[in-house]
């Protein structure tokens, strides 16, 4: 009886605590924005990794295709060389029997055969040359087949990485959207107005007449990026209808006749690193531990593809994140 009474008392106490516990507070608009901004940073990093995996996959597929074509052609050449030796054997047979050296070749590996110096003495110079060609072709084919096999394994790993990063992007985007859904319509409108005002003010401050571009190609890239204002951010986008951050910078420089790599992690090595005080319009600017890249437009302003749900726009460097360094192409 005592045990039952004690258990009942404990249950009542727990019920009372639950009833008196303070309800979980709804995050404020600013807290939601901070969390969403962090998620979007993660999205950009995952997108960049996915872009890198995508580029590697395409490169490997081309390399594998080339190797396989070479192997096919090499096999045809090898077959022709073997056919030539076979014809020589047939001619010898018709004239009174197959030379022992030819007979040995037809039944053994040329590598093993050519290692026997005594056997070579029994061959004509033409036959020696033919066998050496066969030996070289077989070695080349073996190396190419091994290289293709290794690249196919690398390709399988790369495809797995790409799938994982795409899945991570979708997961982060879903988490961000879930947070945004906790805001009221008024709170969402207030956030949108805050960002629109910051973007508009940044655009109004751009005046390339006050700051000389780093180079003609930098000026051309900046002009190209400017022409894309209003195009949506899409993870993996590389133009001309949508962009992610590094997709925009790559596309802009391509319009200036300059080829740069696809991701922020590689674009940092496409030019000369410079500090903030050295920035000139057209320079690449990196933020958030290589999590983001844009084009410096002058007056402490960047034109960039910000993050999902937004469009290519001008924005003050102070609102983008932690500046890392610039790169002059």
PDB file of C-alpha atoms in Angstrom:
ATOM      1  CA  UNK A   1       0.000   0.000   0.000  1.00  0.00           C
ATOM      2  CA  UNK A   2       2.856   2.334   0.858  1.00  0.00           C
ATOM      3  CA  UNK A   3       4.518   1.599  -2.485  1.00  0.00           C
ATOM      4  CA  UNK A   4       1.333   2.466  -4.409  1.00  0.00           C
ATOM      5  CA  UNK A   5       0.922   5.699  -2.467  1.00  0.00           C
ATOM      6  CA  UNK A   6       4.525   6.741  -3.172  1.00  0.00           C
ATOM      7  CA  UNK A   7       4.158   5.987  -6.904  1.00  0.00           C
ATOM      8  CA  UNK A   8       0.918   7.926  -7.074  1.00  0.00           C
ATOM      9  CA  UNK A   9       2.530  10.884  -5.338  1.00  0.00           C
ATOM     10  CA  UNK A  10       5.414  10.838  -7.803  1.00  0.00           C
ATOM     11  CA  UNK A  11       2.994  10.786 -10.720  1.00  0.00           C
ATOM     12  CA  UNK A  12       1.084  13.738  -9.302  1.00  0.00           C
ATOM     13  CA  UNK A  13       4.345  15.645  -8.804  1.00  0.00           C
ATOM     14  CA  UNK A  14       5.416  15.038 -12.416  1.00  0.00           C
ATOM     15  CA  UNK A  15       2.014  16.117 -13.701  1.00  0.00           C
ATOM     16  CA  UNK A  16       2.217  19.269 -11.638  1.00  0.00           C
ATOM     17  CA  UNK A  17       5.715  20.069 -12.939  1.00  0.00           C
ATOM     18  CA  UNK A  18       4.576  19.579 -16.520  1.00  0.00           C
ATOM     19  CA  UNK A  19       1.595  21.824 -15.965  1.00  0.00           C
ATOM     20  CA  UNK A  20       3.692  24.550 -14.368  1.00  0.00           C
ATOM     21  CA  UNK A  21       6.578  24.318 -16.886  1.00  0.00           C
ATOM     22  CA  UNK A  22       6.971  27.422 -18.991  1.00  0.00           C
ATOM     23  CA  UNK A  23       5.932  26.830 -22.601  1.00  0.00           C
ATOM     24  CA  UNK A  24       8.786  26.896 -25.119  1.00  0.00           C
ATOM     25  CA  UNK A  25       9.180  30.412 -26.453  1.00  0.00           C
ATOM     26  CA  UNK A  26       8.751  31.075 -30.157  1.00  0.00           C
ATOM     27  CA  UNK A  27      12.030  32.327 -31.674  1.00  0.00           C
ATOM     28  CA  UNK A  28      12.083  36.005 -32.538  1.00  0.00           C
ATOM     29  CA  UNK A  29      12.329  37.298 -36.081  1.00  0.00           C
ATOM     30  CA  UNK A  30      16.004  38.150 -35.601  1.00  0.00           C
ATOM     31  CA  UNK A  31      16.756  34.728 -34.109  1.00  0.00           C
ATOM     32  CA  UNK A  32      15.085  33.016 -37.040  1.00  0.00           C
ATOM     33  CA  UNK A  33      17.033  35.195 -39.471  1.00  0.00           C
ATOM     34  CA  UNK A  34      20.349  34.348 -37.768  1.00  0.00           C
ATOM     35  CA  UNK A  35      19.608  30.614 -37.882  1.00  0.00           C
ATOM     36  CA  UNK A  36      18.419  30.756 -41.485  1.00  0.00           C
ATOM     37  CA  UNK A  37      21.504  32.746 -42.519  1.00  0.00           C
ATOM     38  CA  UNK A  38      23.700  30.060 -40.945  1.00  0.00           C
ATOM     39  CA  UNK A  39      21.790  27.326 -42.763  1.00  0.00           C
ATOM     40  CA  UNK A  40      22.204  29.183 -46.054  1.00  0.00           C
ATOM     41  CA  UNK A  41      25.951  29.397 -45.427  1.00  0.00           C
ATOM     42  CA  UNK A  42      25.933  25.629 -44.963  1.00  0.00           C
ATOM     43  CA  UNK A  43      23.893  25.278 -48.163  1.00  0.00           C
ATOM     44  CA  UNK A  44      26.486  27.259 -50.117  1.00  0.00           C
ATOM     45  CA  UNK A  45      29.343  25.128 -48.789  1.00  0.00           C
ATOM     46  CA  UNK A  46      27.486  21.918 -49.611  1.00  0.00           C
ATOM     47  CA  UNK A  47      26.573  23.317 -53.031  1.00  0.00           C
ATOM     48  CA  UNK A  48      30.199  24.175 -53.673  1.00  0.00           C
ATOM     49  CA  UNK A  49      31.251  20.627 -52.787  1.00  0.00           C
ATOM     50  CA  UNK A  50      28.521  19.291 -55.060  1.00  0.00           C
ATOM     51  CA  UNK A  51      29.699  21.566 -57.881  1.00  0.00           C
ATOM     52  CA  UNK A  52      33.238  20.281 -57.401  1.00  0.00           C
ATOM     53  CA  UNK A  53      32.042  16.681 -57.481  1.00  0.00           C
ATOM     54  CA  UNK A  54      29.961  17.405 -60.578  1.00  0.00           C
ATOM     55  CA  UNK A  55      32.944  18.943 -62.381  1.00  0.00           C
ATOM     56  CA  UNK A  56      35.146  16.012 -61.366  1.00  0.00           C
ATOM     57  CA  UNK A  57      32.525  13.537 -62.537  1.00  0.00           C
ATOM     58  CA  UNK A  58      32.325  15.171 -65.963  1.00  0.00           C
ATOM     59  CA  UNK A  59      36.118  15.249 -66.242  1.00  0.00           C
ATOM     60  CA  UNK A  60      36.431  11.576 -65.279  1.00  0.00           C
ATOM     61  CA  UNK A  61      33.706  10.543 -67.710  1.00  0.00           C
ATOM     62  CA  UNK A  62      35.567  12.247 -70.577  1.00  0.00           C
ATOM     63  CA  UNK A  63      38.888  10.726 -69.534  1.00  0.00           C
ATOM     64  CA  UNK A  64      37.390   7.241 -69.234  1.00  0.00           C
ATOM     65  CA  UNK A  65      35.725   7.578 -72.634  1.00  0.00           C
ATOM     66  CA  UNK A  66      39.047   8.620 -74.202  1.00  0.00           C
ATOM     67  CA  UNK A  67      40.928   5.735 -72.571  1.00  0.00           C
ATOM     68  CA  UNK A  68      38.294   3.226 -73.660  1.00  0.00           C
ATOM     69  CA  UNK A  69      38.472   4.518 -77.233  1.00  0.00           C
ATOM     70  CA  UNK A  70      42.262   4.210 -77.137  1.00  0.00           C
ATOM     71  CA  UNK A  71      42.005   0.662 -75.803  1.00  0.00           C
ATOM     72  CA  UNK A  72      39.589  -0.295 -78.590  1.00  0.00           C
ATOM     73  CA  UNK A  73      41.883   1.129 -81.259  1.00  0.00           C
ATOM     74  CA  UNK A  74      44.907  -0.456 -79.596  1.00  0.00           C
ATOM     75  CA  UNK A  75      43.219  -3.843 -79.571  1.00  0.00           C
ATOM     76  CA  UNK A  76      42.541  -3.517 -83.296  1.00  0.00           C
ATOM     77  CA  UNK A  77      46.210  -2.694 -83.905  1.00  0.00           C
ATOM     78  CA  UNK A  78      47.255  -5.649 -81.772  1.00  0.00           C
ATOM     79  CA  UNK A  79      44.963  -7.977 -83.695  1.00  0.00           C
ATOM     80  CA  UNK A  80      46.489  -6.776 -86.975  1.00  0.00           C
ATOM     81  CA  UNK A  81      50.024  -7.391 -85.673  1.00  0.00           C
ATOM     82  CA  UNK A  82      49.084 -10.872 -84.514  1.00  0.00           C
ATOM     83  CA  UNK A  83      47.450 -11.536 -87.856  1.00  0.00           C
ATOM     84  CA  UNK A  84      50.704 -10.601 -89.574  1.00  0.00           C
ATOM     85  CA  UNK A  85      52.635 -13.106 -87.472  1.00  0.00           C
ATOM     86  CA  UNK A  86      49.971 -15.698 -88.238  1.00  0.00           C
ATOM     87  CA  UNK A  87      50.362 -15.144 -91.962  1.00  0.00           C
ATOM     88  CA  UNK A  88      54.125 -15.612 -91.621  1.00  0.00           C
ATOM     89  CA  UNK A  89      53.548 -18.881 -89.793  1.00  0.00           C
ATOM     90  CA  UNK A  90      51.158 -20.050 -92.510  1.00  0.00           C
ATOM     91  CA  UNK A  91      53.700 -19.241 -95.218  1.00  0.00           C
ATOM     92  CA  UNK A  92      56.389 -21.188 -93.352  1.00  0.00           C
ATOM     93  CA  UNK A  93      54.035 -24.128 -92.922  1.00  0.00           C
ATOM     94  CA  UNK A  94      53.314 -24.222 -96.658  1.00  0.00           C
ATOM     95  CA  UNK A  95      57.028 -24.127 -97.405  1.00  0.00           C
ATOM     96  CA  UNK A  96      57.889 -27.048 -95.193  1.00  0.00           C
ATOM     97  CA  UNK A  97      56.977 -26.417 -91.562  1.00  0.00           C
ATOM     98  CA  UNK A  98      56.688 -23.689 -88.962  1.00  0.00           C
ATOM     99  CA  UNK A  99      59.910 -22.274 -87.575  1.00  0.00           C
ATOM    100  CA  UNK A 100      60.259 -23.337 -83.930  1.00  0.00           C
ATOM    101  CA  UNK A 101      60.541 -19.719 -82.874  1.00  0.00           C
ATOM    102  CA  UNK A 102      57.255 -18.778 -84.562  1.00  0.00           C
ATOM    103  CA  UNK A 103      55.628 -21.868 -83.122  1.00  0.00           C
ATOM    104  CA  UNK A 104      56.779 -20.849 -79.654  1.00  0.00           C
ATOM    105  CA  UNK A 105      55.361 -17.348 -80.117  1.00  0.00           C
ATOM    106  CA  UNK A 106      51.992 -18.642 -81.204  1.00  0.00           C
ATOM    107  CA  UNK A 107      51.676 -20.709 -78.057  1.00  0.00           C
ATOM    108  CA  UNK A 108      53.222 -18.382 -75.462  1.00  0.00           C
ATOM    109  CA  UNK A 109      53.196 -14.808 -74.203  1.00  0.00           C
ATOM    110  CA  UNK A 110      55.517 -12.498 -76.201  1.00  0.00           C
ATOM    111  CA  UNK A 111      56.964 -11.048 -72.989  1.00  0.00           C
ATOM    112  CA  UNK A 112      58.124 -14.468 -71.926  1.00  0.00           C
ATOM    113  CA  UNK A 113      59.207 -15.259 -75.462  1.00  0.00           C
ATOM    114  CA  UNK A 114      61.311 -12.145 -76.031  1.00  0.00           C
ATOM    115  CA  UNK A 115      63.126 -12.672 -72.750  1.00  0.00           C
ATOM    116  CA  UNK A 116      64.761 -15.734 -74.245  1.00  0.00           C
ATOM    117  CA  UNK A 117      67.794 -14.436 -76.141  1.00  0.00           C
ATOM    118  CA  UNK A 118      68.474 -17.794 -77.700  1.00  0.00           C
ATOM    119  CA  UNK A 119      65.069 -17.716 -79.322  1.00  0.00           C
ATOM    120  CA  UNK A 120      65.664 -14.272 -80.784  1.00  0.00           C
ATOM    121  CA  UNK A 121      68.635 -15.623 -82.662  1.00  0.00           C
ATOM    122  CA  UNK A 122      66.277 -17.881 -84.589  1.00  0.00           C
ATOM    123  CA  UNK A 123      64.099 -14.978 -85.831  1.00  0.00           C
ATOM    124  CA  UNK A 124      64.520 -12.703 -88.805  1.00  0.00           C
ATOM    125  CA  UNK A 125      64.909  -8.978 -88.071  1.00  0.00           C
ATOM    126  CA  UNK A 126      61.405  -8.390 -89.462  1.00  0.00           C
ATOM    127  CA  UNK A 127      59.907 -10.982 -87.119  1.00  0.00           C
ATOM    128  CA  UNK A 128      61.789  -9.512 -84.135  1.00  0.00           C
ATOM    129  CA  UNK A 129      60.421  -6.076 -84.944  1.00  0.00           C
ATOM    130  CA  UNK A 130      56.877  -7.437 -85.232  1.00  0.00           C
ATOM    131  CA  UNK A 131      57.115  -9.224 -81.911  1.00  0.00           C
ATOM    132  CA  UNK A 132      58.516  -6.136 -80.199  1.00  0.00           C
ATOM    133  CA  UNK A 133      55.592  -4.101 -81.485  1.00  0.00           C
ATOM    134  CA  UNK A 134      53.186  -6.704 -80.143  1.00  0.00           C
ATOM    135  CA  UNK A 135      54.955  -6.702 -76.800  1.00  0.00           C
ATOM    136  CA  UNK A 136      54.813  -2.886 -76.574  1.00  0.00           C
ATOM    137  CA  UNK A 137      51.162  -2.776 -77.600  1.00  0.00           C
ATOM    138  CA  UNK A 138      50.200  -5.389 -75.008  1.00  0.00           C
ATOM    139  CA  UNK A 139      51.958  -3.472 -72.261  1.00  0.00           C
ATOM    140  CA  UNK A 140      50.271  -0.223 -73.320  1.00  0.00           C
ATOM    141  CA  UNK A 141      46.859  -1.864 -73.371  1.00  0.00           C
ATOM    142  CA  UNK A 142      47.422  -3.373 -69.924  1.00  0.00           C
ATOM    143  CA  UNK A 143      48.370   0.042 -68.517  1.00  0.00           C
ATOM    144  CA  UNK A 144      45.373   1.730 -70.144  1.00  0.00           C
ATOM    145  CA  UNK A 145      42.978  -0.911 -68.863  1.00  0.00           C
ATOM    146  CA  UNK A 146      44.397  -0.490 -65.340  1.00  0.00           C
ATOM    147  CA  UNK A 147      44.071   3.289 -65.583  1.00  0.00           C
ATOM    148  CA  UNK A 148      40.470   2.959 -66.771  1.00  0.00           C
ATOM    149  CA  UNK A 149      39.692   0.604 -63.903  1.00  0.00           C
ATOM    150  CA  UNK A 150      41.103   3.044 -61.336  1.00  0.00           C
ATOM    151  CA  UNK A 151      39.217   5.979 -62.855  1.00  0.00           C
ATOM    152  CA  UNK A 152      35.978   4.000 -62.845  1.00  0.00           C
ATOM    153  CA  UNK A 153      36.424   3.398 -59.117  1.00  0.00           C
ATOM    154  CA  UNK A 154      37.120   7.110 -58.604  1.00  0.00           C
ATOM    155  CA  UNK A 155      34.025   7.936 -60.658  1.00  0.00           C
ATOM    156  CA  UNK A 156      31.855   5.703 -58.482  1.00  0.00           C
ATOM    157  CA  UNK A 157      33.143   7.452 -55.339  1.00  0.00           C
ATOM    158  CA  UNK A 158      32.618  10.873 -56.920  1.00  0.00           C
ATOM    159  CA  UNK A 159      29.038  10.053 -57.857  1.00  0.00           C
ATOM    160  CA  UNK A 160      28.407   8.944 -54.290  1.00  0.00           C
ATOM    161  CA  UNK A 161      29.855  12.208 -52.949  1.00  0.00           C
ATOM    162  CA  UNK A 162      27.722  14.205 -55.381  1.00  0.00           C
ATOM    163  CA  UNK A 163      24.559  12.412 -54.265  1.00  0.00           C
ATOM    164  CA  UNK A 164      25.416  12.982 -50.599  1.00  0.00           C
ATOM    165  CA  UNK A 165      26.048  16.709 -51.108  1.00  0.00           C
ATOM    166  CA  UNK A 166      22.836  17.156 -53.073  1.00  0.00           C
ATOM    167  CA  UNK A 167      20.973  15.428 -50.271  1.00  0.00           C
ATOM    168  CA  UNK A 168      22.664  17.702 -47.723  1.00  0.00           C
ATOM    169  CA  UNK A 169      21.658  20.793 -49.720  1.00  0.00           C
ATOM    170  CA  UNK A 170      18.026  19.698 -49.792  1.00  0.00           C
ATOM    171  CA  UNK A 171      18.060  18.912 -46.077  1.00  0.00           C
ATOM    172  CA  UNK A 172      19.483  22.334 -45.162  1.00  0.00           C
ATOM    173  CA  UNK A 173      17.015  24.111 -47.445  1.00  0.00           C
ATOM    174  CA  UNK A 174      14.125  22.225 -45.849  1.00  0.00           C
ATOM    175  CA  UNK A 175      15.363  23.172 -42.369  1.00  0.00           C
ATOM    176  CA  UNK A 176      15.617  26.837 -43.381  1.00  0.00           C
ATOM    177  CA  UNK A 177      12.131  26.811 -44.839  1.00  0.00           C
ATOM    178  CA  UNK A 178      10.769  25.209 -41.684  1.00  0.00           C
ATOM    179  CA  UNK A 179      12.243  28.042 -39.619  1.00  0.00           C
ATOM    180  CA  UNK A 180      10.866  30.683 -41.969  1.00  0.00           C
ATOM    181  CA  UNK A 181       7.441  29.085 -41.682  1.00  0.00           C
ATOM    182  CA  UNK A 182       7.439  29.933 -37.951  1.00  0.00           C
ATOM    183  CA  UNK A 183       7.311  33.645 -38.821  1.00  0.00           C
ATOM    184  CA  UNK A 184       4.095  35.535 -39.235  1.00  0.00           C
ATOM    185  CA  UNK A 185       3.264  37.200 -42.524  1.00  0.00           C
ATOM    186  CA  UNK A 186       4.139  40.563 -40.985  1.00  0.00           C
ATOM    187  CA  UNK A 187       7.522  39.310 -39.781  1.00  0.00           C
ATOM    188  CA  UNK A 188       8.351  37.874 -43.198  1.00  0.00           C
ATOM    189  CA  UNK A 189       7.382  41.142 -44.858  1.00  0.00           C
ATOM    190  CA  UNK A 190       9.585  43.062 -42.420  1.00  0.00           C
ATOM    191  CA  UNK A 191      12.577  40.844 -43.225  1.00  0.00           C
ATOM    192  CA  UNK A 192      12.005  41.189 -46.960  1.00  0.00           C
ATOM    193  CA  UNK A 193      11.755  44.954 -46.682  1.00  0.00           C
ATOM    194  CA  UNK A 194      14.944  45.090 -44.607  1.00  0.00           C
ATOM    195  CA  UNK A 195      16.882  43.109 -47.216  1.00  0.00           C
ATOM    196  CA  UNK A 196      15.363  45.000 -50.153  1.00  0.00           C
ATOM    197  CA  UNK A 197      16.288  48.321 -48.597  1.00  0.00           C
ATOM    198  CA  UNK A 198      19.872  47.164 -47.912  1.00  0.00           C
ATOM    199  CA  UNK A 199      20.237  45.918 -51.486  1.00  0.00           C
ATOM    200  CA  UNK A 200      18.728  49.080 -52.991  1.00  0.00           C
ATOM    201  CA  UNK A 201      20.939  51.320 -50.887  1.00  0.00           C
ATOM    202  CA  UNK A 202      24.027  49.329 -51.882  1.00  0.00           C
ATOM    203  CA  UNK A 203      23.139  49.593 -55.552  1.00  0.00           C
ATOM    204  CA  UNK A 204      22.625  53.336 -55.244  1.00  0.00           C
ATOM    205  CA  UNK A 205      26.108  53.708 -53.750  1.00  0.00           C
ATOM    206  CA  UNK A 206      27.901  52.042 -56.676  1.00  0.00           C
ATOM    207  CA  UNK A 207      29.790  54.589 -58.752  1.00  0.00           C
ATOM    208  CA  UNK A 208      32.543  53.135 -60.927  1.00  0.00           C
ATOM    209  CA  UNK A 209      33.602  56.644 -61.836  1.00  0.00           C
ATOM    210  CA  UNK A 210      35.171  56.953 -58.417  1.00  0.00           C
ATOM    211  CA  UNK A 211      37.026  53.654 -58.417  1.00  0.00           C
ATOM    212  CA  UNK A 212      38.984  52.394 -61.422  1.00  0.00           C
ATOM    213  CA  UNK A 213      38.469  48.701 -62.281  1.00  0.00           C
ATOM    214  CA  UNK A 214      41.402  46.362 -61.697  1.00  0.00           C
ATOM    215  CA  UNK A 215      41.673  45.639 -65.432  1.00  0.00           C
ATOM    216  CA  UNK A 216      39.684  45.652 -68.665  1.00  0.00           C
ATOM    217  CA  UNK A 217      38.704  42.028 -68.092  1.00  0.00           C
ATOM    218  CA  UNK A 218      37.659  42.869 -64.517  1.00  0.00           C
ATOM    219  CA  UNK A 219      35.509  45.724 -65.822  1.00  0.00           C
ATOM    220  CA  UNK A 220      33.977  43.427 -68.456  1.00  0.00           C
ATOM    221  CA  UNK A 221      33.217  40.730 -65.858  1.00  0.00           C
ATOM    222  CA  UNK A 222      31.601  43.312 -63.572  1.00  0.00           C
ATOM    223  CA  UNK A 223      29.473  44.651 -66.423  1.00  0.00           C
ATOM    224  CA  UNK A 224      28.402  41.097 -67.280  1.00  0.00           C
ATOM    225  CA  UNK A 225      27.404  40.400 -63.669  1.00  0.00           C
ATOM    226  CA  UNK A 226      25.507  43.715 -63.559  1.00  0.00           C
ATOM    227  CA  UNK A 227      23.447  42.589 -66.557  1.00  0.00           C
ATOM    228  CA  UNK A 228      22.248  39.570 -64.566  1.00  0.00           C
ATOM    229  CA  UNK A 229      20.602  41.528 -61.753  1.00  0.00           C
ATOM    230  CA  UNK A 230      17.308  39.949 -60.790  1.00  0.00           C
ATOM    231  CA  UNK A 231      18.236  36.419 -61.927  1.00  0.00           C
ATOM    232  CA  UNK A 232      17.401  33.869 -59.190  1.00  0.00           C
ATOM    233  CA  UNK A 233      19.853  32.019 -56.979  1.00  0.00           C
ATOM    234  CA  UNK A 234      19.684  28.270 -57.637  1.00  0.00           C
ATOM    235  CA  UNK A 235      22.079  25.756 -56.115  1.00  0.00           C
ATOM    236  CA  UNK A 236      24.300  24.493 -58.928  1.00  0.00           C
ATOM    237  CA  UNK A 237      23.191  27.303 -61.266  1.00  0.00           C
ATOM    238  CA  UNK A 238      25.881  28.537 -63.669  1.00  0.00           C
ATOM    239  CA  UNK A 239      23.817  30.742 -65.980  1.00  0.00           C
ATOM    240  CA  UNK A 240      22.381  32.219 -67.952  1.00  0.00           C
ATOM    241  CA  UNK A 241      18.995  31.753 -66.268  1.00  0.00           C
ATOM    242  CA  UNK A 242      20.070  31.182 -62.663  1.00  0.00           C
ATOM    243  CA  UNK A 243      23.208  31.165 -60.553  1.00  0.00           C
ATOM    244  CA  UNK A 244      24.826  30.158 -57.329  1.00  0.00           C
ATOM    245  CA  UNK A 245      27.622  32.399 -56.047  1.00  0.00           C
ATOM    246  CA  UNK A 246      30.578  30.832 -57.861  1.00  0.00           C
ATOM    247  CA  UNK A 247      28.428  30.116 -60.898  1.00  0.00           C
ATOM    248  CA  UNK A 248      27.860  33.858 -61.308  1.00  0.00           C
ATOM    249  CA  UNK A 249      31.542  34.782 -60.986  1.00  0.00           C
ATOM    250  CA  UNK A 250      32.588  32.035 -63.406  1.00  0.00           C
ATOM    251  CA  UNK A 251      29.937  33.091 -65.941  1.00  0.00           C
ATOM    252  CA  UNK A 252      30.817  36.791 -65.610  1.00  0.00           C
ATOM    253  CA  UNK A 253      34.499  36.194 -66.293  1.00  0.00           C
ATOM    254  CA  UNK A 254      33.659  33.878 -69.189  1.00  0.00           C
ATOM    255  CA  UNK A 255      31.857  36.830 -70.815  1.00  0.00           C
ATOM    256  CA  UNK A 256      35.120  38.750 -70.422  1.00  0.00           C
ATOM    257  CA  UNK A 257      36.959  35.984 -72.275  1.00  0.00           C
ATOM    258  CA  UNK A 258      38.586  34.564 -69.145  1.00  0.00           C
ATOM    259  CA  UNK A 259      38.133  30.965 -67.988  1.00  0.00           C
ATOM    260  CA  UNK A 260      38.106  30.454 -64.214  1.00  0.00           C
ATOM    261  CA  UNK A 261      37.237  27.328 -62.246  1.00  0.00           C
ATOM    262  CA  UNK A 262      33.807  26.393 -60.878  1.00  0.00           C
ATOM    263  CA  UNK A 263      33.953  26.503 -57.076  1.00  0.00           C
ATOM    264  CA  UNK A 264      34.970  29.007 -54.419  1.00  0.00           C
ATOM    265  CA  UNK A 265      37.587  26.523 -53.211  1.00  0.00           C
ATOM    266  CA  UNK A 266      39.291  26.570 -56.610  1.00  0.00           C
ATOM    267  CA  UNK A 267      38.536  30.153 -57.661  1.00  0.00           C
ATOM    268  CA  UNK A 268      40.659  31.356 -54.762  1.00  0.00           C
ATOM    269  CA  UNK A 269      43.665  30.004 -56.699  1.00  0.00           C
ATOM    270  CA  UNK A 270      42.717  31.488 -60.069  1.00  0.00           C
ATOM    271  CA  UNK A 271      44.476  34.795 -59.448  1.00  0.00           C
ATOM    272  CA  UNK A 272      46.533  36.828 -56.994  1.00  0.00           C
ATOM    273  CA  UNK A 273      45.276  37.129 -53.417  1.00  0.00           C
ATOM    274  CA  UNK A 274      44.888  40.701 -52.123  1.00  0.00           C
ATOM    275  CA  UNK A 275      43.720  42.435 -48.938  1.00  0.00           C
ATOM    276  CA  UNK A 276      40.601  44.537 -48.460  1.00  0.00           C
ATOM    277  CA  UNK A 277      42.435  47.850 -48.857  1.00  0.00           C
ATOM    278  CA  UNK A 278      43.703  46.706 -52.276  1.00  0.00           C
ATOM    279  CA  UNK A 279      40.313  45.805 -53.727  1.00  0.00           C
ATOM    280  CA  UNK A 280      39.330  47.272 -57.081  1.00  0.00           C
ATOM    281  CA  UNK A 281      36.136  46.787 -59.112  1.00  0.00           C
ATOM    282  CA  UNK A 282      36.154  43.418 -60.848  1.00  0.00           C
ATOM    283  CA  UNK A 283      38.130  41.593 -58.143  1.00  0.00           C
ATOM    284  CA  UNK A 284      36.699  38.405 -56.656  1.00  0.00           C
ATOM    285  CA  UNK A 285      35.811  38.758 -52.973  1.00  0.00           C
ATOM    286  CA  UNK A 286      35.544  35.779 -50.619  1.00  0.00           C
ATOM    287  CA  UNK A 287      33.573  35.519 -47.385  1.00  0.00           C
ATOM    288  CA  UNK A 288      32.771  33.106 -44.574  1.00  0.00           C
ATOM    289  CA  UNK A 289      35.752  30.765 -44.797  1.00  0.00           C
ATOM    290  CA  UNK A 290      35.391  30.269 -48.567  1.00  0.00           C
ATOM    291  CA  UNK A 291      31.662  29.773 -48.151  1.00  0.00           C
ATOM    292  CA  UNK A 292      30.771  32.622 -50.520  1.00  0.00           C
ATOM    293  CA  UNK A 293      32.191  34.643 -53.418  1.00  0.00           C
ATOM    294  CA  UNK A 294      31.094  37.723 -55.328  1.00  0.00           C
ATOM    295  CA  UNK A 295      32.505  40.518 -57.496  1.00  0.00           C
ATOM    296  CA  UNK A 296      33.712  43.720 -55.887  1.00  0.00           C
ATOM    297  CA  UNK A 297      31.809  46.624 -57.439  1.00  0.00           C
ATOM    298  CA  UNK A 298      33.450  49.552 -55.637  1.00  0.00           C
ATOM    299  CA  UNK A 299      32.475  51.621 -52.628  1.00  0.00           C
ATOM    300  CA  UNK A 300      32.545  48.599 -50.257  1.00  0.00           C
ATOM    301  CA  UNK A 301      29.836  46.965 -52.352  1.00  0.00           C
ATOM    302  CA  UNK A 302      29.589  43.528 -53.958  1.00  0.00           C
ATOM    303  CA  UNK A 303      27.411  42.151 -56.718  1.00  0.00           C
ATOM    304  CA  UNK A 304      26.633  38.513 -56.036  1.00  0.00           C
ATOM    305  CA  UNK A 305      24.120  35.675 -56.038  1.00  0.00           C
ATOM    306  CA  UNK A 306      23.273  35.676 -52.309  1.00  0.00           C
ATOM    307  CA  UNK A 307      21.421  32.475 -51.343  1.00  0.00           C
ATOM    308  CA  UNK A 308      18.254  30.457 -52.089  1.00  0.00           C
ATOM    309  CA  UNK A 309      15.154  32.548 -52.499  1.00  0.00           C
ATOM    310  CA  UNK A 310      17.075  35.667 -53.514  1.00  0.00           C
ATOM    311  CA  UNK A 311      18.311  37.132 -56.792  1.00  0.00           C
ATOM    312  CA  UNK A 312      21.562  38.512 -58.171  1.00  0.00           C
ATOM    313  CA  UNK A 313      21.977  41.927 -56.557  1.00  0.00           C
ATOM    314  CA  UNK A 314      24.310  44.539 -55.137  1.00  0.00           C
ATOM    315  CA  UNK A 315      24.917  44.419 -51.400  1.00  0.00           C
ATOM    316  CA  UNK A 316      27.122  46.091 -48.835  1.00  0.00           C
ATOM    317  CA  UNK A 317      30.107  43.981 -47.804  1.00  0.00           C
ATOM    318  CA  UNK A 318      29.190  44.631 -44.172  1.00  0.00           C
ATOM    319  CA  UNK A 319      25.954  42.628 -44.507  1.00  0.00           C
ATOM    320  CA  UNK A 320      27.323  39.579 -46.335  1.00  0.00           C
ATOM    321  CA  UNK A 321      29.473  38.047 -43.615  1.00  0.00           C
ATOM    322  CA  UNK A 322      33.097  37.740 -42.596  1.00  0.00           C
ATOM    323  CA  UNK A 323      35.378  39.070 -45.357  1.00  0.00           C
ATOM    324  CA  UNK A 324      38.311  36.753 -46.064  1.00  0.00           C
ATOM    325  CA  UNK A 325      40.366  38.115 -48.957  1.00  0.00           C
ATOM    326  CA  UNK A 326      40.133  39.266 -52.551  1.00  0.00           C
ATOM    327  CA  UNK A 327      41.540  37.654 -55.689  1.00  0.00           C
ATOM    328  CA  UNK A 328      42.579  39.634 -58.749  1.00  0.00           C
ATOM    329  CA  UNK A 329      42.142  37.695 -62.004  1.00  0.00           C
TER     330      UNK A 329
END
